[in-house]
Coordinates of N, CA and C in Angstrom, one line a residue:
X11 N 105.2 112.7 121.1 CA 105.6 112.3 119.8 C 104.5 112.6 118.8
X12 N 103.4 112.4 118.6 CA 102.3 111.9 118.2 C 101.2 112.3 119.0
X13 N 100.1 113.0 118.7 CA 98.8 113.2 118.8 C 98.0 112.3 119.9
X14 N 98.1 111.3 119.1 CA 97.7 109.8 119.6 C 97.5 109.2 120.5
X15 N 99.7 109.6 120.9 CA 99.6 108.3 121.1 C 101.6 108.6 121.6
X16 N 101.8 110.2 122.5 CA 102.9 110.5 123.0 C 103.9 110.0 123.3
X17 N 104.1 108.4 123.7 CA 104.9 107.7 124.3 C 104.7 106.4 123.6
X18 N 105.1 106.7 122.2 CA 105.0 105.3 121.8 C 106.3 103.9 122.0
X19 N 106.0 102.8 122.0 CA 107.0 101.8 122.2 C 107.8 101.9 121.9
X20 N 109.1 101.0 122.2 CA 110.6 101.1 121.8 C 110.8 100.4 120.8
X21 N 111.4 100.7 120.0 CA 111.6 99.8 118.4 C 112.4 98.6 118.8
X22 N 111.7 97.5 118.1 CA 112.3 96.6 118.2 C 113.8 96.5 118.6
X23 N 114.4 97.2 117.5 CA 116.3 96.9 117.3 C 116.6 98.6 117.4
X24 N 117.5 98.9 118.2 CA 118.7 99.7 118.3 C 119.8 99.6 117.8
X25 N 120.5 100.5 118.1 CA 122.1 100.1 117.1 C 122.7 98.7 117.6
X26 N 122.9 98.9 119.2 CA 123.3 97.3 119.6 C 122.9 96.2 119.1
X27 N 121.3 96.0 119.6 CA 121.0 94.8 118.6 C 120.8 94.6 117.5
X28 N 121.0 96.0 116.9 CA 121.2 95.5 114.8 C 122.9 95.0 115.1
X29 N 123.7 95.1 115.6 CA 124.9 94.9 115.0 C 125.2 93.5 115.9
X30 N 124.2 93.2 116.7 CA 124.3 91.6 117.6 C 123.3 91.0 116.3
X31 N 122.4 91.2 116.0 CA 121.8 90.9 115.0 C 122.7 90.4 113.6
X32 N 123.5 91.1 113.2 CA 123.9 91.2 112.1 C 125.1 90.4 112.2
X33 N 125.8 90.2 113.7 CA 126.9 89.2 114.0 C 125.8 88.1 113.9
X34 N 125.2 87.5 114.3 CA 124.4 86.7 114.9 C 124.0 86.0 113.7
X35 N 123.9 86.9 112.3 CA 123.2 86.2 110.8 C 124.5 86.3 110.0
X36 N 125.9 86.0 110.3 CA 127.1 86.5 110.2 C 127.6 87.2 108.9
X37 N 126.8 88.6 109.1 CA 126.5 89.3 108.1 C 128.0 90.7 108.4
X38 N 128.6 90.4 108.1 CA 129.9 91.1 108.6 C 130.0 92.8 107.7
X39 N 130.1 93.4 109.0 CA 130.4 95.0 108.5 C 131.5 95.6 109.7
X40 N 131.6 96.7 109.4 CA 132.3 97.7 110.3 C 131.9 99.0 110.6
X41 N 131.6 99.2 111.5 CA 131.2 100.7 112.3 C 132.1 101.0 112.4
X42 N 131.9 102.5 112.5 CA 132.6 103.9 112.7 C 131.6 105.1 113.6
X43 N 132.1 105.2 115.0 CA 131.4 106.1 115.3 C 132.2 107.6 115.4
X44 N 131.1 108.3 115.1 CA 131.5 109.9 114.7 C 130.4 111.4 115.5
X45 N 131.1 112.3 115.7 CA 129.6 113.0 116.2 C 128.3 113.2 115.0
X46 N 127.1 113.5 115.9 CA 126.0 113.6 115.1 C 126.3 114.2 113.8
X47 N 125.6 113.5 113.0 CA 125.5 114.4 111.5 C 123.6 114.1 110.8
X48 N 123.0 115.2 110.4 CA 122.1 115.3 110.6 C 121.7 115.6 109.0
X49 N 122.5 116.2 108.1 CA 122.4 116.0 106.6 C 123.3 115.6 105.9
X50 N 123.3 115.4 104.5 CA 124.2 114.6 104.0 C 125.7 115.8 103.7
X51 N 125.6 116.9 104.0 CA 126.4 118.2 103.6 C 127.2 118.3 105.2
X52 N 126.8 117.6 106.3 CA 127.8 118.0 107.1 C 128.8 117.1 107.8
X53 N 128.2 116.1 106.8 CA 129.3 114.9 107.1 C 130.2 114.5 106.3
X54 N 130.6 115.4 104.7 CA 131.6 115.1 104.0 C 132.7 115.0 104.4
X55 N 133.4 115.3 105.6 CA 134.8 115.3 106.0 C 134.7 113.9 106.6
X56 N 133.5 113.5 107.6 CA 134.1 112.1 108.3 C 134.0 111.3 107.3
X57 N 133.4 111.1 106.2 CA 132.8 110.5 105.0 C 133.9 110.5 104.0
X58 N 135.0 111.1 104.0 CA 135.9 111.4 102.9 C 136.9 110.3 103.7
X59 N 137.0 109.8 104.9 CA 138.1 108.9 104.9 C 137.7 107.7 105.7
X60 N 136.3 107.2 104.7 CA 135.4 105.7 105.5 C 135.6 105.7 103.6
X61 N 135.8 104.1 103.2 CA 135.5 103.8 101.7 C 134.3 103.5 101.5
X62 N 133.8 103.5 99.8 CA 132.3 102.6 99.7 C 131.3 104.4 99.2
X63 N 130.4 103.7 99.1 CA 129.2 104.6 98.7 C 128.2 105.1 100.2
X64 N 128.4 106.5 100.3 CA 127.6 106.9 101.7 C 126.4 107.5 100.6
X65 N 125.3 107.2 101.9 CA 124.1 107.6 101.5 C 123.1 108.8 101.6
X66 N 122.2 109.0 100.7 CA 120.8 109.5 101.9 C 119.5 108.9 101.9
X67 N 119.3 108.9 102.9 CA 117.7 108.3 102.6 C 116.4 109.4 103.3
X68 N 115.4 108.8 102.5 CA 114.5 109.6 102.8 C 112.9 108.7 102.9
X69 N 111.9 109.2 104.2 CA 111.1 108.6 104.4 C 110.1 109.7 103.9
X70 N 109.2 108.3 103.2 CA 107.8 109.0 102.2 C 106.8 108.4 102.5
X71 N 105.7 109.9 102.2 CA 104.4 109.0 102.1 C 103.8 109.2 101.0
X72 N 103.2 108.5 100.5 CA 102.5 108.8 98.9 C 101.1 109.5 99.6
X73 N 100.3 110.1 98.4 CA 99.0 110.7 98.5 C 97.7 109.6 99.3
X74 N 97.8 108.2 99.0 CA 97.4 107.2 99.5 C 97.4 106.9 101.0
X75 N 98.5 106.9 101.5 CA 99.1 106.5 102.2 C 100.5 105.4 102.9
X76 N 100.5 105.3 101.6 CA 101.6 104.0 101.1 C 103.0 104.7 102.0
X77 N 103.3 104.0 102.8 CA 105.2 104.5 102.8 C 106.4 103.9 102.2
X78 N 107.2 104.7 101.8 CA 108.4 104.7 101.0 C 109.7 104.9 101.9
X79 N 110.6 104.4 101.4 CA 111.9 104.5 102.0 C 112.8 104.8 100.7
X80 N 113.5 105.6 100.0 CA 114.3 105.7 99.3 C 115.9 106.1 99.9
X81 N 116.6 104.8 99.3 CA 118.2 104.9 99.7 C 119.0 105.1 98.2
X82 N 119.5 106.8 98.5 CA 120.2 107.1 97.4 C 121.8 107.2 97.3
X83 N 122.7 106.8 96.7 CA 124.2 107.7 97.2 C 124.1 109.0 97.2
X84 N 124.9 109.8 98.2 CA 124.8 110.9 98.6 C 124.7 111.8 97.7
X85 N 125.5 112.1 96.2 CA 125.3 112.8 95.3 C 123.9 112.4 94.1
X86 N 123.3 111.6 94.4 CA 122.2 111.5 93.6 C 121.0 112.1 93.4
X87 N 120.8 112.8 92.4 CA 119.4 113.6 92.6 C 118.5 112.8 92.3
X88 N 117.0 113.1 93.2 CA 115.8 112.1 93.6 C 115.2 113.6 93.4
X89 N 114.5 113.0 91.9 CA 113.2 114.5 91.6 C 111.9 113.6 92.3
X90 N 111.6 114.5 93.1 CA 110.5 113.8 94.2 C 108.6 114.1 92.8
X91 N 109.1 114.6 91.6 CA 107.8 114.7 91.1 C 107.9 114.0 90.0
X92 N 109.0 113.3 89.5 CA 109.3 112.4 88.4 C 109.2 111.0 89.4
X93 N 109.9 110.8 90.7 CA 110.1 109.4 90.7 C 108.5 108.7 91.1
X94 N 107.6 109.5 91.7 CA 106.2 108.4 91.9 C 106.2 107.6 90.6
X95 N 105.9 108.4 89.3 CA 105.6 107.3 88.4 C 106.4 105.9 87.9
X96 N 107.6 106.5 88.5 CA 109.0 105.5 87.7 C 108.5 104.5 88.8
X97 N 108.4 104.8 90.4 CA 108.2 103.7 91.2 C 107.0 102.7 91.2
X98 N 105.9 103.8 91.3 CA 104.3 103.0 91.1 C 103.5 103.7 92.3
X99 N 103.9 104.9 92.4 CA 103.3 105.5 93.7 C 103.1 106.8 93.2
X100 N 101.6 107.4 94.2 CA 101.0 108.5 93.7 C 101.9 109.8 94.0
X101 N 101.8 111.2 94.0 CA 102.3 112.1 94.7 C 103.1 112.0 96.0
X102 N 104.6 112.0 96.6 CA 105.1 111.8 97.4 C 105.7 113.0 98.2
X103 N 105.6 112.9 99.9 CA 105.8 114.0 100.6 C 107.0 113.1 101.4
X104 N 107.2 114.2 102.4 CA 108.3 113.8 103.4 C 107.0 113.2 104.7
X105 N 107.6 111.8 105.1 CA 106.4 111.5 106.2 C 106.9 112.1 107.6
X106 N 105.8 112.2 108.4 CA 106.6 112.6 109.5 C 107.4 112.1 110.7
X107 N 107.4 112.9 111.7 CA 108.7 112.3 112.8 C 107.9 111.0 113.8
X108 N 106.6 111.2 114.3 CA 105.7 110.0 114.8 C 105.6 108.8 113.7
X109 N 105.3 109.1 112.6 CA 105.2 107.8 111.5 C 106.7 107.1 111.7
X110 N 107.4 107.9 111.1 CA 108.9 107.3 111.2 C 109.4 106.6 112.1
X111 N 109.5 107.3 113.3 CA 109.6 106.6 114.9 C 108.8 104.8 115.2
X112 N 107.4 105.1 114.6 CA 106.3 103.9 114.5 C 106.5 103.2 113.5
X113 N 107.2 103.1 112.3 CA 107.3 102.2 111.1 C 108.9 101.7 111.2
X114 N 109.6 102.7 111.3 CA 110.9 102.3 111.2 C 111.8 102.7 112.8
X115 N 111.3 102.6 113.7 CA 112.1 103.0 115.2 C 113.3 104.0 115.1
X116 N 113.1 105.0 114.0 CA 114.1 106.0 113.5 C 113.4 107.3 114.2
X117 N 114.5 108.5 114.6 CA 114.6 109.5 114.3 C 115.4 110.6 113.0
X118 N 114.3 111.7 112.8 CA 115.0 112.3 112.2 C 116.6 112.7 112.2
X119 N 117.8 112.2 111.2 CA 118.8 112.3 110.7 C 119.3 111.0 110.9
X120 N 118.8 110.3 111.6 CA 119.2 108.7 111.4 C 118.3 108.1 110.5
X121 N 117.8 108.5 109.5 CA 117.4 107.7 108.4 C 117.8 106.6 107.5
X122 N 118.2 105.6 107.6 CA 118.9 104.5 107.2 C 118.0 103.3 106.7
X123 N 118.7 102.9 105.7 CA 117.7 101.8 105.2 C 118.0 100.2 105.9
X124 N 119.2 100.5 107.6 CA 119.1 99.3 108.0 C 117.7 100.0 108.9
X125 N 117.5 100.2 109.0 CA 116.0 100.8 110.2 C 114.6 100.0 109.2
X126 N 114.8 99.4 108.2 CA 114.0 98.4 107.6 C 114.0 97.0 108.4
X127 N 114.6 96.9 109.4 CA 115.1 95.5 110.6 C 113.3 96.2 111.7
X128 N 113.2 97.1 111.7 CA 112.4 97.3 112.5 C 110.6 97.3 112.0
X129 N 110.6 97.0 110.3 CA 109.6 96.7 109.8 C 109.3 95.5 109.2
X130 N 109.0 94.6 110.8 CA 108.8 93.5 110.4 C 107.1 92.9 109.4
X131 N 106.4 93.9 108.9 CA 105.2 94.4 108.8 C 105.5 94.6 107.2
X132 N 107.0 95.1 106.8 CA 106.6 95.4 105.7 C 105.4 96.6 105.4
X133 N 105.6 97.7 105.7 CA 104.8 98.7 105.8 C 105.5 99.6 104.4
X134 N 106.7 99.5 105.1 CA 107.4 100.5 104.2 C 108.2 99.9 102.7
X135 N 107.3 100.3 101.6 CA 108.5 99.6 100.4 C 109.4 100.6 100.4
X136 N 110.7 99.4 100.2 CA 112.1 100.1 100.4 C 112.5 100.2 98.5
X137 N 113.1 101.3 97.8 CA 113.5 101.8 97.0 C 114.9 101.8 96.9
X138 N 115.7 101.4 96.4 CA 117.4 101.6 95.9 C 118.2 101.9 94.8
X139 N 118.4 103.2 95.3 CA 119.3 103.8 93.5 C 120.2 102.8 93.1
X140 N 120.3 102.3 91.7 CA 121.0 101.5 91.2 C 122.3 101.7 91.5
X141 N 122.9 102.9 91.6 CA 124.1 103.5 92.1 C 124.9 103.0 93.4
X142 N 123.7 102.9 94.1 CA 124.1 102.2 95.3 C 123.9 100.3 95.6
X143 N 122.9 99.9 94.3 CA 123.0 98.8 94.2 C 124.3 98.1 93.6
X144 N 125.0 99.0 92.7 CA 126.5 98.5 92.4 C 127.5 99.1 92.9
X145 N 127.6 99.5 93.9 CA 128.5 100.1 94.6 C 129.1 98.3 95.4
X146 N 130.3 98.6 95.6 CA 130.9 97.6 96.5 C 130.5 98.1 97.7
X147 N 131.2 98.6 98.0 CA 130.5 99.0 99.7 C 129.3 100.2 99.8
X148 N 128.6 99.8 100.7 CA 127.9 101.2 101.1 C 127.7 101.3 102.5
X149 N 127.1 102.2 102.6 CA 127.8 103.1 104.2 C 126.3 103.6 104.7
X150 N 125.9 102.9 105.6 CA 124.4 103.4 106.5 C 124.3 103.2 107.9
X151 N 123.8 104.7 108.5 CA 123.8 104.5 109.9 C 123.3 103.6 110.3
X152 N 123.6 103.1 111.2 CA 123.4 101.8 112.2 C 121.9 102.5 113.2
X153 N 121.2 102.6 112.3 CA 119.6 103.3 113.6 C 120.3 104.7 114.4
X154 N 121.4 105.2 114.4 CA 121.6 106.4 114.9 C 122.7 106.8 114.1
X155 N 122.6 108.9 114.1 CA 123.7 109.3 113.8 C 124.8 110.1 114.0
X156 N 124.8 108.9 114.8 CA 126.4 109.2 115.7 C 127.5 108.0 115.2
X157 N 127.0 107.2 114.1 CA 128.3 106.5 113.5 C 127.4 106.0 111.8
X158 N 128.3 105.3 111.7 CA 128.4 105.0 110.1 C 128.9 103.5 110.2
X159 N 128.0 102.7 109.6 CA 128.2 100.9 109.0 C 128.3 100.3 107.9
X160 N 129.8 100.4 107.7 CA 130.1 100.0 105.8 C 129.7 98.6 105.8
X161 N 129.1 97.9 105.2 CA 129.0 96.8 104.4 C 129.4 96.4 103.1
X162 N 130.0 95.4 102.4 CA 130.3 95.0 101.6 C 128.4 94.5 100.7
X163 N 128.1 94.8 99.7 CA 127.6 94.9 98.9 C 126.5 93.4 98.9
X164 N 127.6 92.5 98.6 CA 127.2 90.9 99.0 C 126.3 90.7 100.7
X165 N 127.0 91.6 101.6 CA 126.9 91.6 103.1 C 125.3 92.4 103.1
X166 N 124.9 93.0 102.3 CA 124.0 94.7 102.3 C 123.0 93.2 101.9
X167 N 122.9 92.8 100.7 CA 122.1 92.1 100.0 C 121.7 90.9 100.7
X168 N 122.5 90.7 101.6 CA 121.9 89.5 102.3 C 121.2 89.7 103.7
X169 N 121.8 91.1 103.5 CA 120.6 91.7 105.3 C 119.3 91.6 104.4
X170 N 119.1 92.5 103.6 CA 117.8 92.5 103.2 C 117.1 91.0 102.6
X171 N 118.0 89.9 102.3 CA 117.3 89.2 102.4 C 116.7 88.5 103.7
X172 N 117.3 88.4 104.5 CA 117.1 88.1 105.9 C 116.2 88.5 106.6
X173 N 115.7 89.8 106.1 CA 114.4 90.6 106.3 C 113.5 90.5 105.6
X174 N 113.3 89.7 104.2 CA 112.6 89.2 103.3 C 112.2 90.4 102.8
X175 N 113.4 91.4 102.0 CA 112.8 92.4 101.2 C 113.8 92.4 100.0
X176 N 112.7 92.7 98.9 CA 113.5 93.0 97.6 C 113.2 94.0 97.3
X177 N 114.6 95.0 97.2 CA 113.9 96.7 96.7 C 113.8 96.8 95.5
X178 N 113.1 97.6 95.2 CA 112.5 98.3 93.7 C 114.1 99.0 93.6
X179 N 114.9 98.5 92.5 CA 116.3 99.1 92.2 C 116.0 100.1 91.0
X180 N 115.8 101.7 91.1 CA 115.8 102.6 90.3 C 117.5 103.2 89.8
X181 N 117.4 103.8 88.5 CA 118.5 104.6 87.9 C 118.0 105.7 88.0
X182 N 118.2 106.2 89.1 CA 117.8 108.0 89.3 C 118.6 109.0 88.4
X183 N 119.6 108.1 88.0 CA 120.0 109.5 87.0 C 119.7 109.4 85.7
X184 N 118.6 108.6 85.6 CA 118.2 108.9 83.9 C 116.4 109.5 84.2
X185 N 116.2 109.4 85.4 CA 114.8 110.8 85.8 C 115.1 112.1 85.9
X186 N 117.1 113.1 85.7 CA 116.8 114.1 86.0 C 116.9 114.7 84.4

Protein backbone atom coordinates (compact mmCIF):
# COMPACT_ATOMS: atom_id res chain seq x y z
CA UNK A 1 0.00 0.00 0.00
CA UNK A 2 2.49 2.42 1.20
CA UNK A 3 6.17 2.70 1.29
CA UNK A 4 6.19 2.46 4.92
CA UNK A 5 4.25 0.63 5.95
CA UNK A 6 2.51 -2.32 3.09
CA UNK A 7 -0.01 -3.90 5.27
CA UNK A 8 -1.54 -1.31 7.06
CA UNK A 9 -4.49 -2.09 9.72
CA UNK A 10 -8.11 -2.60 9.15
CA UNK A 11 -10.22 0.44 9.48
CA UNK A 12 -12.08 0.71 12.19
CA UNK A 13 -15.80 0.49 10.48
CA UNK A 14 -16.74 -1.37 7.17
CA UNK A 15 -19.96 -1.16 5.55
CA UNK A 16 -21.41 -3.73 8.09
CA UNK A 17 -20.46 -1.93 11.11
CA UNK A 18 -21.32 1.59 9.72
CA UNK A 19 -24.83 0.38 9.07
CA UNK A 20 -24.89 -1.64 12.79
CA UNK A 21 -23.43 1.58 13.81
CA UNK A 22 -25.94 3.71 12.44
CA UNK A 23 -28.93 1.19 13.62
CA UNK A 24 -27.32 1.26 16.93
CA UNK A 25 -27.37 5.49 17.08
CA UNK A 26 -30.97 4.97 15.48
CA UNK A 27 -29.84 7.01 12.69
CA UNK A 28 -32.15 5.46 9.99
CA UNK A 29 -31.24 5.17 6.14
CA UNK A 30 -31.58 2.76 3.36
CA UNK A 31 -29.06 0.96 1.19
CA UNK A 32 -29.08 -0.01 -2.21
CA UNK A 33 -26.60 -2.39 -3.44
CA UNK A 34 -25.43 -2.11 -7.06
CA UNK A 35 -22.30 -3.16 -9.11
CA UNK A 36 -19.02 -1.19 -8.65
CA UNK A 37 -19.19 2.30 -9.81
CA UNK A 38 -15.92 4.04 -9.66
CA UNK A 39 -16.93 7.82 -11.06
CA UNK A 40 -19.67 9.85 -10.69
CA UNK A 41 -20.43 9.44 -14.90
CA UNK A 42 -21.03 5.71 -14.58
CA UNK A 43 -23.44 5.49 -12.18
CA UNK A 44 -26.13 7.86 -13.67
CA UNK A 45 -28.50 5.03 -14.59
CA UNK A 46 -28.49 3.24 -10.96
CA UNK A 47 -28.70 6.80 -9.61
CA UNK A 48 -31.65 7.97 -11.83
CA UNK A 49 -34.06 5.62 -9.84
CA UNK A 50 -32.64 5.95 -5.92
CA UNK A 51 -34.28 9.69 -4.79
CA UNK A 52 -32.27 12.57 -2.90
CA UNK A 53 -29.00 14.29 -3.96
CA UNK A 54 -26.06 11.68 -5.08
CA UNK A 55 -22.69 12.80 -4.54
CA UNK A 56 -18.95 13.20 -5.22
CA UNK A 57 -16.43 13.41 -2.94
CA UNK A 58 -12.99 14.04 -3.04
CA UNK A 59 -9.86 13.52 -0.81
CA UNK A 60 -7.30 16.46 -0.41
CA UNK A 61 -4.24 17.50 0.67
CA UNK A 62 -3.30 21.07 1.02
CA UNK A 63 0.42 22.28 0.36
CA UNK A 64 0.91 22.02 4.23
CA UNK A 65 -0.28 18.97 4.78
CA UNK A 66 -3.71 19.59 6.14
CA UNK A 67 -6.36 16.88 4.74
CA UNK A 68 -9.60 17.74 3.26
CA UNK A 69 -12.69 15.84 2.39
CA UNK A 70 -14.98 17.70 0.04
CA UNK A 71 -18.71 16.34 -0.43
CA UNK A 72 -20.29 17.78 -3.44
CA UNK A 73 -23.70 16.88 -5.33
CA UNK A 74 -22.78 15.12 -8.30
CA UNK A 75 -23.28 18.03 -10.77
CA UNK A 76 -21.37 20.67 -8.83
CA UNK A 77 -18.30 22.22 -10.01
CA UNK A 78 -15.38 22.29 -7.28
CA UNK A 79 -12.68 24.78 -8.97
CA UNK A 80 -9.87 23.11 -7.03
CA UNK A 81 -7.77 26.73 -7.45
CA UNK A 82 -10.62 29.03 -6.28
CA UNK A 83 -11.87 26.81 -3.40
CA UNK A 84 -8.43 26.77 -0.96
CA UNK A 85 -9.12 30.39 -0.26
CA UNK A 86 -12.98 30.25 0.16
CA UNK A 87 -12.08 27.26 2.62
CA UNK A 88 -8.83 28.46 4.55
CA UNK A 89 -6.47 26.09 3.02
CA UNK A 90 -3.29 26.46 0.93
CA UNK A 91 -2.95 24.98 -2.62
CA UNK A 92 -4.94 21.65 -2.84
CA UNK A 93 -4.03 18.24 -4.66
CA UNK A 94 -5.67 14.90 -4.89
CA UNK A 95 -4.22 12.80 -1.62
CA UNK A 96 -3.14 9.52 -2.23
CA UNK A 97 -4.44 5.87 -2.12
CA UNK A 98 -2.11 4.88 1.30
CA UNK A 99 -3.14 8.29 3.03
CA UNK A 100 -6.78 7.61 2.20
CA UNK A 101 -6.81 3.93 3.24
CA UNK A 102 -4.90 5.43 6.74
CA UNK A 103 -7.17 8.48 7.50
CA UNK A 104 -10.43 7.43 6.26
CA UNK A 105 -10.28 3.24 5.76
CA UNK A 106 -11.39 4.14 2.09
CA UNK A 107 -10.42 2.93 -1.19
CA UNK A 108 -10.25 4.70 -4.24
CA UNK A 109 -14.01 5.07 -5.73
CA UNK A 110 -15.55 4.52 -2.38
CA UNK A 111 -14.94 8.02 -1.41
CA UNK A 112 -17.77 8.97 0.91
CA UNK A 113 -18.14 11.39 3.48
CA UNK A 114 -19.61 8.48 5.79
CA UNK A 115 -15.77 7.10 5.83
CA UNK A 116 -15.38 10.28 8.28
CA UNK A 117 -16.75 7.27 11.07
CA UNK A 118 -13.28 6.07 10.62
CA UNK A 119 -11.52 9.45 11.66
CA UNK A 120 -11.85 9.37 14.97
CA UNK A 121 -8.68 11.77 15.12
CA UNK A 122 -10.26 14.35 13.16
CA UNK A 123 -7.45 14.48 10.72
CA UNK A 124 -9.47 15.22 7.99
CA UNK A 125 -11.67 18.59 7.79
CA UNK A 126 -14.80 17.56 6.15
CA UNK A 127 -16.24 20.38 3.55
CA UNK A 128 -20.04 20.41 2.36
CA UNK A 129 -21.58 22.00 -0.76
CA UNK A 130 -24.50 23.88 0.52
CA UNK A 131 -26.30 22.12 -2.21
CA UNK A 132 -26.04 19.11 -0.51
CA UNK A 133 -26.51 20.69 2.81
CA UNK A 134 -30.24 21.47 1.67
CA UNK A 135 -30.93 18.67 -0.10
CA UNK A 136 -33.59 16.39 1.65
CA UNK A 137 -31.96 13.29 1.01
CA UNK A 138 -28.52 12.50 0.06
CA UNK A 139 -26.99 9.47 -1.17
CA UNK A 140 -23.25 8.14 0.02
CA UNK A 141 -21.54 5.02 -0.31
CA UNK A 142 -21.68 3.06 2.75
CA UNK A 143 -17.30 2.68 2.82
CA UNK A 144 -17.70 0.69 -0.52
CA UNK A 145 -18.80 0.98 -4.07
CA UNK A 146 -20.86 -1.61 -4.58
CA UNK A 147 -24.07 0.13 -3.06
CA UNK A 148 -25.55 3.53 -2.20
CA UNK A 149 -27.07 4.91 1.48
CA UNK A 150 -29.77 7.51 1.18
CA UNK A 151 -30.26 9.41 4.31
CA UNK A 152 -32.72 11.79 5.12
CA UNK A 153 -31.05 15.19 5.67
CA UNK A 154 -32.07 15.42 9.53
CA UNK A 155 -30.57 11.54 9.68
CA UNK A 156 -27.05 12.89 7.55
CA UNK A 157 -26.75 15.75 10.25
CA UNK A 158 -27.01 13.77 13.15
CA UNK A 159 -24.36 11.16 11.97
CA UNK A 160 -21.96 13.84 11.84
CA UNK A 161 -22.93 15.01 14.93
CA UNK A 162 -22.34 11.77 16.55
CA UNK A 163 -18.87 11.93 15.18
CA UNK A 164 -18.46 15.38 16.66
CA UNK A 165 -18.02 17.17 13.28
CA UNK A 166 -19.28 20.40 11.85
CA UNK A 167 -18.46 20.92 8.13
CA UNK A 168 -17.37 24.06 6.63
CA UNK A 169 -20.85 24.42 4.42
CA UNK A 170 -19.62 26.16 1.04
CA UNK A 171 -21.84 27.56 -2.14
CA UNK A 172 -19.68 26.19 -4.87
CA UNK A 173 -21.66 27.70 -7.27
CA UNK A 174 -20.91 31.18 -6.63
CA UNK A 175 -16.80 30.20 -6.98
CA UNK A 176 -17.34 29.24 -10.70
Amino acid sequence: MTEDNPNPPEPLFNRDRLLAWMAEHGIEQVTHDHPAVFRVEEGLELKAAMPGAHTKNLFLKDKKGKLWLISARQDTVIDLKRAPRTIGSDRLSFGNEGLLYKTLGLRPGSVTALGLINDPDHRVTFVLDKALWDARVVNFHPLTNTATTAIAQDEFRRFLERLGRAPIVVDFSTLS
